[in-house]
PDB file of C-alpha atoms and ligand atoms in Angstrom:
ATOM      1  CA  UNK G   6       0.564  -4.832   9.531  1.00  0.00           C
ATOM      2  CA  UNK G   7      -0.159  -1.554   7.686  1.00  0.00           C
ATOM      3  CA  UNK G   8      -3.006   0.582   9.981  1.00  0.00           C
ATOM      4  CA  UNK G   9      -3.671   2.671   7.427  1.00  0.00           C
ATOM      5  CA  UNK G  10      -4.530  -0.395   4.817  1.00  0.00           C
ATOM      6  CA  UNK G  11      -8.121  -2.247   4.499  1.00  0.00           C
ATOM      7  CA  UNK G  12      -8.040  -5.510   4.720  1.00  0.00           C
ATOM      8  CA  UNK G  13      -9.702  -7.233   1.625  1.00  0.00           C
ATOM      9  CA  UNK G  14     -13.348  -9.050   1.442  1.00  0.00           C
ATOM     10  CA  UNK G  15     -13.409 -12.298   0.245  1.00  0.00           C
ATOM     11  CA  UNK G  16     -15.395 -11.256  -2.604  1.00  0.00           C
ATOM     12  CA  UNK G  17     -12.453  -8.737  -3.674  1.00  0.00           C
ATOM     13  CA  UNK G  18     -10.492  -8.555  -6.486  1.00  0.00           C
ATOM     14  CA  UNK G  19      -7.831  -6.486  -5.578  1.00  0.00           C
ATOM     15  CA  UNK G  20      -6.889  -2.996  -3.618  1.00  0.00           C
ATOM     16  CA  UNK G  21      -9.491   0.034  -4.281  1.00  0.00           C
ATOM     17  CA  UNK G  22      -6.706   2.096  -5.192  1.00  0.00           C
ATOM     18  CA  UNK G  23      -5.207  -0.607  -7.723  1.00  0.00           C
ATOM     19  CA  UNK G  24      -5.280   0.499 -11.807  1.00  0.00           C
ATOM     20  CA  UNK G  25      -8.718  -1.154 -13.080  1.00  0.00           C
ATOM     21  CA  UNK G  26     -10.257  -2.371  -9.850  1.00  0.00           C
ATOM     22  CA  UNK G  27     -13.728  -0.092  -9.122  1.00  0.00           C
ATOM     23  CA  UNK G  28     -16.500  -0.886  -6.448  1.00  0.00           C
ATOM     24  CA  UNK G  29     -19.367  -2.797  -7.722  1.00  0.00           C
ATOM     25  CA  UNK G  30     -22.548  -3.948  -6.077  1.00  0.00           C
ATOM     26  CA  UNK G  31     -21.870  -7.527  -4.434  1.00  0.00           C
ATOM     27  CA  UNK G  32     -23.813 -10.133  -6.560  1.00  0.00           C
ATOM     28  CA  UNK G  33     -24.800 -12.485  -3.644  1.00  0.00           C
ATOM     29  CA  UNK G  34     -26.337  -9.990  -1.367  1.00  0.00           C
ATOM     30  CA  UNK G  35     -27.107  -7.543  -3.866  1.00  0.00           C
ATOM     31  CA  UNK G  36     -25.366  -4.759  -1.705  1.00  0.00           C
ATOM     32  CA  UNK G  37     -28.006  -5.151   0.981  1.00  0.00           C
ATOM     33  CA  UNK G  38     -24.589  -6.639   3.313  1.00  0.00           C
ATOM     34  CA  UNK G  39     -26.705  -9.675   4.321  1.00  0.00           C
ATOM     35  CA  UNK G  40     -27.977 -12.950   2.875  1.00  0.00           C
ATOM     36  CA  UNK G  41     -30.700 -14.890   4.443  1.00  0.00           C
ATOM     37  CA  UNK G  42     -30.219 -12.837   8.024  1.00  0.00           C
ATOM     38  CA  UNK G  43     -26.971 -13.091   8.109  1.00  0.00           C
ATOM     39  CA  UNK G  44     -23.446 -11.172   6.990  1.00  0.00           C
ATOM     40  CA  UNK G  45     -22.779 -11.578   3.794  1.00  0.00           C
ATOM     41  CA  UNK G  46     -19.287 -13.613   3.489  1.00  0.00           C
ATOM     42  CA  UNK G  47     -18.583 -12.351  -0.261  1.00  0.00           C
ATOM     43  CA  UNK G  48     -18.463  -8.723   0.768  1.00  0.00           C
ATOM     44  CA  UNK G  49     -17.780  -8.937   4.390  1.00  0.00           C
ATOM     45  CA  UNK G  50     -21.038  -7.000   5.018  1.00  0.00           C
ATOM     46  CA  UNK G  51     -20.523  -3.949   2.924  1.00  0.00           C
ATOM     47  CA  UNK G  52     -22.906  -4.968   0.393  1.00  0.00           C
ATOM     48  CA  UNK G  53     -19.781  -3.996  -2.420  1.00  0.00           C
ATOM     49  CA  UNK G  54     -16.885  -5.664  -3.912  1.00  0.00           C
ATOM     50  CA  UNK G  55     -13.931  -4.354  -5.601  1.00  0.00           C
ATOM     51  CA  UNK G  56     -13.877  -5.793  -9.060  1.00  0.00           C
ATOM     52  CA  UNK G  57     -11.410  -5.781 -12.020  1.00  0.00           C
ATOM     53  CA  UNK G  58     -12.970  -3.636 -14.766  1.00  0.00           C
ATOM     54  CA  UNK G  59     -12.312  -4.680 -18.321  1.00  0.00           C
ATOM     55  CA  UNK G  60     -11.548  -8.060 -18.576  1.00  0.00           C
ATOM     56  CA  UNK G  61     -10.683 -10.414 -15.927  1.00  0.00           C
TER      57      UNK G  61
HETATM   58 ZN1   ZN I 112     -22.312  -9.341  -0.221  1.00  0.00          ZN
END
């Protein structure tokens, strides 16, 4: 266990700090962090994602 290392949503793609992964807007709760009253499992509740950028 790293303490200084995020764990990962289900809805990422990879580490923030990885070559050609950015933060995007979570497409199931539209970055609101919920869906239908409840946390959003994609995202974890942050309302973002990491996602690969160009391709992928
Ligand atoms: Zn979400």
């Amino acid at each position: 266990m790293q303490p200084d290392q995020t764990p990962l949503s289900p809805g990422d793609e990879g580490p923030p700090d990885a070559p050609g992964v950015g933060e995007d807007l979570c497409s199931a709760c539209h970055g609101t962090g919920t869906v239908e009253g409840k946390r959003c499992e994609i995202c974890g509740g942050t309302g973002k994602v990491l996602q690969g950028i160009g391709g992928g």
